[in-house]
């Protein structure tokens, strides 16, 4: 209960609205619901909070406008529809928010914008500058130009990354369900809503594997992924039903609704956030069981002696995944002190041998603890 009460103190809030909340099942915009949510967000802003809206719907709105019955499969069609729908969507938000005297700003991101440290900081600064101006950013993936390899793919993940980069106090994901259930409520009438979750279990993921409506792309699995990011970043996240009256106000007032994902106590260091979530790993360092224990249980750096081999080609300073060599399970992410070619040469060797093998030594570690993220 007290955890919910803490929500009253939140100042910077990210709200994600999914396609299934914005539209009817036939794909047409649910204007009444959108108006209600915009009014609530404007009211939060009036209370003195900083509000960031992550809104889906570009592809869905574009598809409906062009007479599609469901989302097409091919990338160029989706890209074209996103361009059509995004404009229409933002125009609607602009109109509705201006009724409450609020200014909005469209922000379109791609995964590539977060991939390099400099671009990540650049995106962060842009969002913070918008907030500083008292403006409400309306954020979506830049679906028109994004290609498959660098897609966030879903706005649940995008909203968690946005919450993480602006260091938000709370992420609210509004959906067409009341929250996370212990089994699928559409199948099992006895399914129980989980009020609080402090650990995401494989069972929860298994239960969440079906997709949402034909116009939406998420479902519960991507929400759990978002929760994982928020929990690690130290940000509480709530899934609640966007159809309920005054839902945002009631969540912010600490009412027991939806599912609250409880974060780890401390907030994550900014640099580690980028290593963990900002960038996509460019290769893999495969390690032995001893190194796994040293990293996960003893808080140690990754030394060459624990490395079995490397997959991929990368330079010094790249963020890579660290995986167990036997089962390829990813156990950590970190920024490497040596290139893939160099690591291949020093794998399995003692740190004292590095100098001789590479004809010089800048570091003892393959990945220093400070550049390592292990909390999955
Ligand atoms: N970016 C997509 C869109 O605007 C939505 C992705 C999602 O629904 O998660 O259509």
CSV table of C-alpha atoms and ligand atoms in Angstrom, one decimal:
chain,number,residue,atom,x,y,z
A,1,UNK,CA,0.0,0.0,0.0
A,2,UNK,CA,2.7,2.5,1.0
A,3,UNK,CA,4.4,1.8,-2.4
A,4,UNK,CA,1.3,3.1,-4.1
A,5,UNK,CA,1.2,6.1,-1.8
A,6,UNK,CA,4.7,7.0,-3.0
A,7,UNK,CA,3.4,7.5,-6.5
A,8,UNK,CA,1.8,10.8,-5.3
A,9,UNK,CA,5.3,12.2,-5.2
A,10,UNK,CA,6.1,11.5,-8.8
A,11,UNK,CA,7.1,14.5,-10.9
A,12,UNK,CA,8.1,13.1,-14.2
A,13,UNK,CA,5.7,10.6,-15.7
A,14,UNK,CA,5.8,8.6,-19.0
A,15,UNK,CA,2.4,7.4,-20.2
A,16,UNK,CA,2.2,4.9,-23.0
A,17,UNK,CA,-1.0,4.5,-24.9
A,18,UNK,CA,-1.3,1.5,-27.2
A,19,UNK,CA,-3.2,1.1,-30.5
A,20,UNK,CA,-5.8,-1.1,-28.8
A,21,UNK,CA,-6.6,1.8,-26.4
A,22,UNK,CA,-6.7,4.4,-29.1
A,23,UNK,CA,-8.9,2.5,-31.6
A,24,UNK,CA,-12.0,0.4,-31.7
A,25,UNK,CA,-11.5,-3.2,-32.8
A,26,UNK,CA,-12.4,-2.1,-36.4
A,27,UNK,CA,-9.4,0.1,-36.4
A,28,UNK,CA,-11.3,3.4,-36.2
A,29,UNK,CA,-10.1,6.0,-33.6
A,30,UNK,CA,-11.9,5.8,-30.3
A,31,UNK,CA,-12.3,9.6,-30.1
A,32,UNK,CA,-14.2,9.6,-26.8
A,33,UNK,CA,-11.5,7.7,-25.1
A,34,UNK,CA,-8.6,9.7,-26.6
A,35,UNK,CA,-10.3,13.0,-25.5
A,36,UNK,CA,-10.7,11.7,-22.0
A,37,UNK,CA,-7.1,10.6,-21.8
A,38,UNK,CA,-5.8,13.9,-23.2
A,39,UNK,CA,-7.9,15.7,-20.7
A,40,UNK,CA,-6.4,13.6,-17.9
A,41,UNK,CA,-2.8,14.2,-19.2
A,42,UNK,CA,-3.4,18.0,-19.5
A,43,UNK,CA,-4.7,17.9,-15.9
A,44,UNK,CA,-1.6,16.1,-14.7
A,45,UNK,CA,0.4,18.8,-16.4
A,46,UNK,CA,-1.6,21.5,-14.7
A,47,UNK,CA,-0.8,19.8,-11.4
A,48,UNK,CA,2.9,20.6,-12.1
A,49,UNK,CA,4.0,17.3,-13.4
A,50,UNK,CA,6.2,16.7,-16.4
A,51,UNK,CA,4.3,14.4,-18.8
A,52,UNK,CA,5.7,12.4,-21.7
A,53,UNK,CA,3.3,10.6,-24.0
A,54,UNK,CA,4.4,7.5,-25.9
A,55,UNK,CA,1.6,6.9,-28.4
A,56,UNK,CA,1.3,4.1,-30.9
A,57,UNK,CA,-1.3,4.1,-33.6
A,58,UNK,CA,0.6,5.5,-36.6
A,59,UNK,CA,0.4,2.3,-38.7
A,60,UNK,CA,-3.1,1.4,-37.4
A,61,UNK,CA,-4.5,4.9,-38.2
A,62,UNK,CA,-2.8,4.9,-41.6
A,63,UNK,CA,-4.2,1.5,-42.4
A,64,UNK,CA,-7.7,2.4,-41.5
A,65,UNK,CA,-7.5,5.6,-43.4
A,66,UNK,CA,-6.4,3.7,-46.5
A,67,UNK,CA,-9.2,1.1,-46.1
A,68,UNK,CA,-7.1,-1.8,-44.9
A,69,UNK,CA,-8.9,-4.4,-42.8
A,70,UNK,CA,-5.7,-5.4,-41.0
A,71,UNK,CA,-2.0,-4.4,-40.9
A,72,UNK,CA,-0.2,-5.5,-44.1
A,73,UNK,CA,2.9,-7.6,-43.8
A,74,UNK,CA,5.4,-5.9,-46.1
A,75,UNK,CA,7.7,-3.3,-44.7
A,76,UNK,CA,7.3,-0.7,-47.4
A,77,UNK,CA,3.5,-0.8,-47.0
A,78,UNK,CA,3.8,-0.4,-43.2
A,79,UNK,CA,6.3,2.4,-43.7
A,80,UNK,CA,3.9,4.3,-46.0
A,81,UNK,CA,1.0,3.7,-43.7
A,82,UNK,CA,3.0,5.0,-40.7
A,83,UNK,CA,3.8,8.2,-42.6
A,84,UNK,CA,0.1,8.7,-43.3
A,85,UNK,CA,-1.1,7.8,-39.8
A,86,UNK,CA,1.5,9.6,-37.8
A,87,UNK,CA,0.6,12.9,-39.3
A,88,UNK,CA,-3.1,12.3,-38.6
A,89,UNK,CA,-2.4,11.1,-35.1
A,90,UNK,CA,-0.3,14.1,-34.1
A,91,UNK,CA,-2.8,16.5,-35.7
A,92,UNK,CA,-5.5,15.0,-33.5
A,93,UNK,CA,-3.3,15.3,-30.4
A,94,UNK,CA,-2.4,18.9,-31.3
A,95,UNK,CA,-6.0,19.8,-31.6
A,96,UNK,CA,-7.1,18.1,-28.4
A,97,UNK,CA,-4.2,19.3,-26.2
A,98,UNK,CA,-4.6,22.9,-27.5
A,99,UNK,CA,-8.1,22.9,-26.1
A,100,UNK,CA,-6.4,22.8,-22.7
A,101,UNK,CA,-3.8,25.3,-23.8
A,102,UNK,CA,-1.1,22.7,-23.9
A,103,UNK,CA,1.7,22.6,-26.5
A,104,UNK,CA,2.9,19.3,-27.8
A,105,UNK,CA,6.1,18.2,-29.7
A,106,UNK,CA,6.4,15.3,-32.0
A,107,UNK,CA,9.4,13.1,-31.3
A,108,UNK,CA,10.2,10.2,-33.6
A,109,UNK,CA,12.9,7.8,-32.5
A,110,UNK,CA,14.7,4.8,-33.9
A,111,UNK,CA,16.8,2.3,-32.1
A,112,UNK,CA,19.8,3.7,-34.0
A,113,UNK,CA,19.3,7.0,-32.1
A,114,UNK,CA,20.2,5.3,-28.9
A,115,UNK,CA,22.9,3.1,-30.2
A,116,UNK,CA,25.9,5.4,-29.9
A,117,UNK,CA,26.6,7.1,-26.7
A,118,UNK,CA,26.6,10.5,-28.3
A,119,UNK,CA,23.3,10.0,-30.1
A,120,UNK,CA,21.8,8.6,-26.9
A,121,UNK,CA,22.8,11.7,-25.0
A,122,UNK,CA,21.6,13.9,-27.8
A,123,UNK,CA,18.1,12.2,-27.7
A,124,UNK,CA,18.0,12.6,-24.0
A,125,UNK,CA,18.9,16.3,-24.1
A,126,UNK,CA,16.3,16.9,-26.8
A,127,UNK,CA,13.6,15.4,-24.6
A,128,UNK,CA,14.7,17.2,-21.5
A,129,UNK,CA,14.7,20.5,-23.4
A,130,UNK,CA,11.2,19.9,-24.5
A,131,UNK,CA,10.1,19.3,-20.9
A,132,UNK,CA,12.0,22.4,-19.8
A,133,UNK,CA,9.8,24.4,-22.2
A,134,UNK,CA,6.7,23.0,-20.5
A,135,UNK,CA,5.8,21.1,-23.6
A,136,UNK,CA,4.4,17.6,-23.8
A,137,UNK,CA,6.5,15.3,-26.1
A,138,UNK,CA,4.5,12.8,-28.1
A,139,UNK,CA,6.8,10.0,-28.9
A,140,UNK,CA,6.6,7.2,-31.4
A,141,UNK,CA,9.0,5.0,-33.2
A,142,UNK,CA,10.0,6.5,-36.6
A,143,UNK,CA,8.3,3.6,-38.4
A,144,UNK,CA,8.6,5.2,-41.9
A,145,UNK,CA,12.4,5.0,-42.0
A,146,UNK,CA,13.2,2.3,-39.6
A,147,UNK,CA,14.5,-1.0,-40.9
A,148,UNK,CA,14.0,-4.4,-39.2
A,149,UNK,CA,17.5,-4.7,-37.7
A,150,UNK,CA,17.2,-1.4,-35.8
A,151,UNK,CA,13.6,-1.5,-34.7
A,152,UNK,CA,12.4,-1.2,-31.2
A,153,UNK,CA,9.5,-3.1,-32.7
A,154,UNK,CA,7.0,-2.2,-30.0
A,155,UNK,CA,6.1,0.8,-28.0
A,156,UNK,CA,6.1,-0.9,-24.7
A,157,UNK,CA,9.9,-1.4,-25.0
A,158,UNK,CA,10.2,2.1,-26.4
A,159,UNK,CA,8.3,3.7,-23.5
A,160,UNK,CA,10.5,1.9,-20.9
A,161,UNK,CA,13.6,3.1,-22.7
A,162,UNK,CA,12.2,6.6,-22.8
A,163,UNK,CA,11.4,6.4,-19.1
A,164,UNK,CA,14.9,5.2,-18.5
A,165,UNK,CA,16.7,7.9,-20.5
A,166,UNK,CA,14.8,10.8,-19.0
A,167,UNK,CA,15.0,9.3,-15.6
A,168,UNK,CA,11.3,9.3,-15.1
A,169,UNK,CA,9.6,8.6,-11.7
A,170,UNK,CA,6.9,6.4,-13.2
A,171,UNK,CA,5.8,4.6,-16.4
A,172,UNK,CA,2.2,3.9,-16.9
A,173,UNK,CA,1.3,1.6,-19.7
A,174,UNK,CA,-2.4,1.9,-20.6
A,175,UNK,CA,-3.8,-1.2,-22.3
A,176,UNK,CA,-7.1,-3.0,-23.0
A,177,UNK,CA,-6.5,-5.3,-20.0
A,178,UNK,CA,-6.6,-4.5,-16.3
A,179,UNK,CA,-3.1,-5.6,-15.6
A,180,UNK,CA,-1.1,-8.8,-15.4
A,181,UNK,CA,-3.0,-12.0,-14.5
A,182,UNK,CA,-1.7,-15.2,-13.1
A,183,UNK,CA,-3.1,-16.9,-16.2
A,184,UNK,CA,-4.8,-15.8,-19.4
A,185,UNK,CA,-8.2,-14.2,-18.3
A,186,UNK,CA,-9.7,-14.8,-21.8
A,187,UNK,CA,-9.2,-18.5,-21.3
A,188,UNK,CA,-9.4,-19.0,-17.5
A,189,UNK,CA,-12.3,-17.3,-15.7
A,190,UNK,CA,-10.6,-17.8,-12.3
A,191,UNK,CA,-7.5,-15.8,-13.4
A,192,UNK,CA,-6.3,-13.5,-10.7
A,193,UNK,CA,-5.0,-9.9,-11.3
A,194,UNK,CA,-1.6,-9.4,-9.8
A,195,UNK,CA,-1.5,-6.2,-7.8
A,196,UNK,CA,2.2,-6.1,-7.4
A,197,UNK,CA,5.1,-7.9,-9.0
A,198,UNK,CA,8.7,-7.7,-7.8
A,199,UNK,CA,10.2,-10.4,-10.0
A,200,UNK,CA,9.4,-11.5,-13.6
A,201,UNK,CA,9.4,-15.2,-13.8
A,202,UNK,CA,9.7,-17.5,-16.8
A,203,UNK,CA,6.1,-18.7,-16.0
A,204,UNK,CA,4.8,-15.1,-16.4
A,205,UNK,CA,6.5,-14.9,-19.8
A,206,UNK,CA,5.1,-18.3,-20.8
A,207,UNK,CA,1.5,-17.2,-19.9
A,208,UNK,CA,1.9,-14.0,-21.9
A,209,UNK,CA,2.9,-15.3,-25.3
A,210,UNK,CA,-0.2,-14.4,-27.3
A,211,UNK,CA,-0.5,-11.2,-29.3
A,212,UNK,CA,-2.9,-8.4,-28.9
A,213,UNK,CA,-5.6,-7.3,-31.4
A,214,UNK,CA,-5.1,-7.3,-35.1
A,215,UNK,CA,-4.2,-3.6,-35.2
A,216,UNK,CA,-1.8,-3.7,-32.2
A,217,UNK,CA,1.6,-5.1,-32.0
A,218,UNK,CA,2.3,-5.7,-28.4
A,219,UNK,CA,0.6,-8.1,-26.0
A,220,UNK,CA,1.7,-8.9,-22.5
A,221,UNK,CA,5.1,-10.2,-23.4
A,222,UNK,CA,6.4,-6.9,-24.6
A,223,UNK,CA,5.0,-5.3,-21.4
A,224,UNK,CA,6.9,-7.7,-19.3
A,225,UNK,CA,10.0,-6.8,-21.3
A,226,UNK,CA,9.3,-3.1,-20.6
A,227,UNK,CA,8.8,-4.0,-16.9
A,228,UNK,CA,12.2,-5.7,-16.8
A,229,UNK,CA,13.9,-2.6,-18.1
A,230,UNK,CA,12.0,-0.3,-15.7
A,231,UNK,CA,12.7,-2.6,-12.7
A,232,UNK,CA,16.4,-2.7,-13.5
A,233,UNK,CA,16.5,1.1,-14.1
A,234,UNK,CA,14.9,1.7,-10.7
A,235,UNK,CA,11.6,3.1,-12.1
A,236,UNK,CA,8.1,1.8,-11.0
A,237,UNK,CA,5.8,0.7,-13.9
A,238,UNK,CA,2.1,0.2,-13.9
A,239,UNK,CA,-0.1,-1.6,-16.4
A,240,UNK,CA,-3.7,-0.4,-16.2
A,241,UNK,CA,-6.8,-0.4,-18.3
A,242,UNK,CA,-7.1,2.7,-20.5
A,243,UNK,CA,-10.8,2.3,-20.6
A,244,UNK,CA,-11.4,3.0,-17.0
A,245,UNK,CA,-12.6,6.4,-15.9
A,246,UNK,CA,-10.0,8.8,-14.5
A,247,UNK,CA,-7.5,6.0,-14.7
A,248,UNK,CA,-4.3,8.1,-14.7
A,249,UNK,CA,-5.5,10.3,-11.8
A,250,UNK,CA,-6.4,7.2,-9.8
A,251,UNK,CA,-3.1,5.6,-10.4
A,252,UNK,CA,-1.2,8.8,-9.4
A,253,UNK,CA,-3.3,9.0,-6.3
A,254,UNK,CA,-2.0,5.6,-5.2
A,255,UNK,CA,-5.3,3.7,-5.7
A,256,UNK,CA,-4.9,-0.1,-5.9
A,257,UNK,CA,-5.5,-0.6,-9.6
A,258,UNK,CA,-3.6,-2.4,-12.3
A,259,UNK,CA,-0.4,-4.1,-11.7
A,260,UNK,CA,2.6,-2.3,-10.1
A,261,UNK,CA,6.0,-3.6,-11.0
A,262,UNK,CA,8.3,-2.8,-8.2
A,263,UNK,CA,11.7,-1.6,-9.1
A,264,UNK,CA,15.0,-2.4,-7.4
A,265,UNK,CA,15.7,0.1,-4.6
A,266,UNK,CA,18.3,2.2,-6.2
A,267,UNK,CA,18.3,4.0,-9.6
A,268,UNK,CA,20.8,2.8,-12.1
A,269,UNK,CA,23.8,4.9,-13.0
A,270,UNK,CA,23.3,6.8,-16.3
A,271,UNK,CA,26.2,5.2,-18.0
A,272,UNK,CA,25.1,1.7,-17.1
A,273,UNK,CA,21.6,2.4,-18.4
A,274,UNK,CA,23.1,3.0,-21.8
A,275,UNK,CA,25.1,-0.1,-21.7
A,276,UNK,CA,22.1,-2.2,-20.5
A,277,UNK,CA,19.4,-0.8,-22.7
A,278,UNK,CA,20.6,2.0,-25.0
A,279,UNK,CA,22.7,0.1,-27.4
A,280,UNK,CA,22.3,-3.2,-29.2
A,281,UNK,CA,25.3,-5.6,-28.5
A,282,UNK,CA,27.6,-5.8,-31.5
A,283,UNK,CA,29.1,-9.2,-30.7
A,284,UNK,CA,29.4,-11.9,-28.0
A,285,UNK,CA,32.1,-12.8,-25.5
A,286,UNK,CA,31.7,-16.4,-24.5
A,287,UNK,CA,32.9,-17.2,-21.0
A,288,UNK,CA,33.5,-20.2,-18.8
A,289,UNK,CA,31.5,-21.2,-15.6
A,290,UNK,CA,34.2,-19.7,-13.3
A,291,UNK,CA,33.9,-16.3,-15.0
A,292,UNK,CA,30.1,-16.5,-14.8
A,293,UNK,CA,30.4,-16.9,-11.0
A,294,UNK,CA,32.9,-14.1,-10.7
A,295,UNK,CA,30.7,-11.7,-12.7
A,296,UNK,CA,27.3,-12.6,-11.2
A,297,UNK,CA,28.1,-13.5,-7.6
A,298,UNK,CA,31.4,-11.9,-6.8
A,299,UNK,CA,31.1,-8.5,-8.4
A,300,UNK,CA,34.3,-8.9,-10.4
A,301,UNK,CA,35.5,-7.6,-13.8
A,302,UNK,CA,35.8,-10.0,-16.8
A,303,UNK,CA,39.4,-11.1,-17.2
A,304,UNK,CA,40.9,-12.8,-20.3
A,305,UNK,CA,41.4,-16.0,-18.3
A,306,UNK,CA,37.7,-16.6,-18.2
A,307,UNK,CA,37.1,-16.0,-21.9
A,308,UNK,CA,36.6,-19.0,-24.2
A,309,UNK,CA,36.0,-17.3,-27.4
A,310,UNK,CA,34.4,-14.3,-29.2
A,311,UNK,CA,31.7,-14.1,-31.8
A,312,UNK,CA,31.5,-11.2,-34.2
A,313,UNK,CA,33.9,-8.4,-35.1
A,314,UNK,CA,34.1,-5.3,-33.0
A,315,UNK,CA,36.5,-2.5,-31.9
A,316,UNK,CA,37.6,-1.5,-28.5
A,317,UNK,CA,34.8,0.5,-26.7
A,318,UNK,CA,32.0,-1.5,-28.2
A,319,UNK,CA,29.1,-2.8,-26.1
A,320,UNK,CA,28.9,-6.6,-26.4
A,321,UNK,CA,26.9,-9.4,-24.8
A,322,UNK,CA,28.6,-11.8,-22.4
A,323,UNK,CA,27.3,-15.3,-22.6
A,324,UNK,CA,28.0,-18.7,-21.0
A,325,UNK,CA,30.0,-20.7,-23.6
A,326,UNK,CA,28.2,-23.9,-22.9
A,327,UNK,CA,24.5,-22.9,-23.3
A,328,UNK,CA,25.0,-19.4,-25.0
A,329,UNK,CA,22.8,-17.9,-22.2
A,330,UNK,CA,23.4,-14.1,-22.1
A,331,UNK,CA,24.5,-13.2,-18.5
A,332,UNK,CA,25.8,-9.7,-18.9
A,333,UNK,CA,26.5,-6.8,-21.2
A,334,UNK,CA,29.5,-4.6,-21.1
A,335,UNK,CA,31.9,-2.3,-23.0
A,336,UNK,CA,35.1,-4.0,-24.0
A,337,UNK,CA,38.6,-2.7,-23.5
A,338,UNK,CA,39.9,-4.8,-26.4
A,339,UNK,CA,38.8,-5.5,-30.0
A,340,UNK,CA,37.4,-8.9,-31.0
A,341,UNK,CA,40.7,-9.8,-32.7
A,342,UNK,CA,42.7,-8.9,-29.6
A,343,UNK,CA,40.3,-10.9,-27.3
A,344,UNK,CA,40.7,-13.9,-29.5
A,345,UNK,CA,44.5,-13.8,-28.9
A,346,UNK,CA,44.3,-13.3,-25.2
A,347,UNK,CA,41.3,-15.6,-24.5
A,348,UNK,CA,42.1,-18.1,-21.7
A,349,UNK,CA,45.4,-16.3,-20.8
A,350,UNK,CA,46.4,-14.6,-17.6
A,351,UNK,CA,46.3,-10.8,-17.5
A,352,UNK,CA,50.1,-10.8,-16.9
A,353,UNK,CA,50.5,-12.4,-20.4
A,354,UNK,CA,48.5,-9.7,-22.2
A,355,UNK,CA,51.5,-7.4,-22.7
A,356,UNK,CA,53.6,-10.0,-24.4
A,357,UNK,CA,50.8,-11.3,-26.6
A,358,UNK,CA,49.6,-7.9,-27.8
A,359,UNK,CA,52.9,-6.1,-27.5
A,360,UNK,CA,51.5,-3.7,-25.0
A,361,UNK,CA,48.9,-3.6,-22.4
A,362,UNK,CA,46.4,-0.8,-21.6
A,363,UNK,CA,44.1,-2.8,-19.3
A,364,UNK,CA,44.1,-6.0,-17.2
A,365,UNK,CA,40.4,-6.6,-17.8
A,366,UNK,CA,38.5,-7.5,-21.0
A,367,UNK,CA,35.5,-5.7,-19.5
A,368,UNK,CA,35.9,-3.6,-16.4
A,369,UNK,CA,33.3,-3.9,-13.7
A,370,UNK,CA,32.3,-0.2,-14.1
A,371,UNK,CA,31.4,-0.9,-17.7
A,372,UNK,CA,29.5,-4.1,-17.0
A,373,UNK,CA,25.8,-4.6,-16.5
A,374,UNK,CA,24.8,-7.9,-14.9
A,375,UNK,CA,21.4,-7.4,-13.3
A,376,UNK,CA,18.9,-9.3,-15.5
B,1,LIG,N1,5.0,2.3,-33.6
B,1,LIG,C1,3.8,1.6,-34.0
B,1,LIG,C2,2.7,2.5,-34.5
B,1,LIG,O1,2.7,3.7,-34.2
B,1,LIG,C3,3.2,0.9,-32.8
B,1,LIG,C4,4.0,-0.1,-32.1
B,1,LIG,C5,3.2,-0.7,-31.0
B,1,LIG,O2,2.0,-0.7,-31.1
B,1,LIG,O3,3.8,-1.2,-30.0
B,1,LIG,O4,1.9,2.1,-35.2
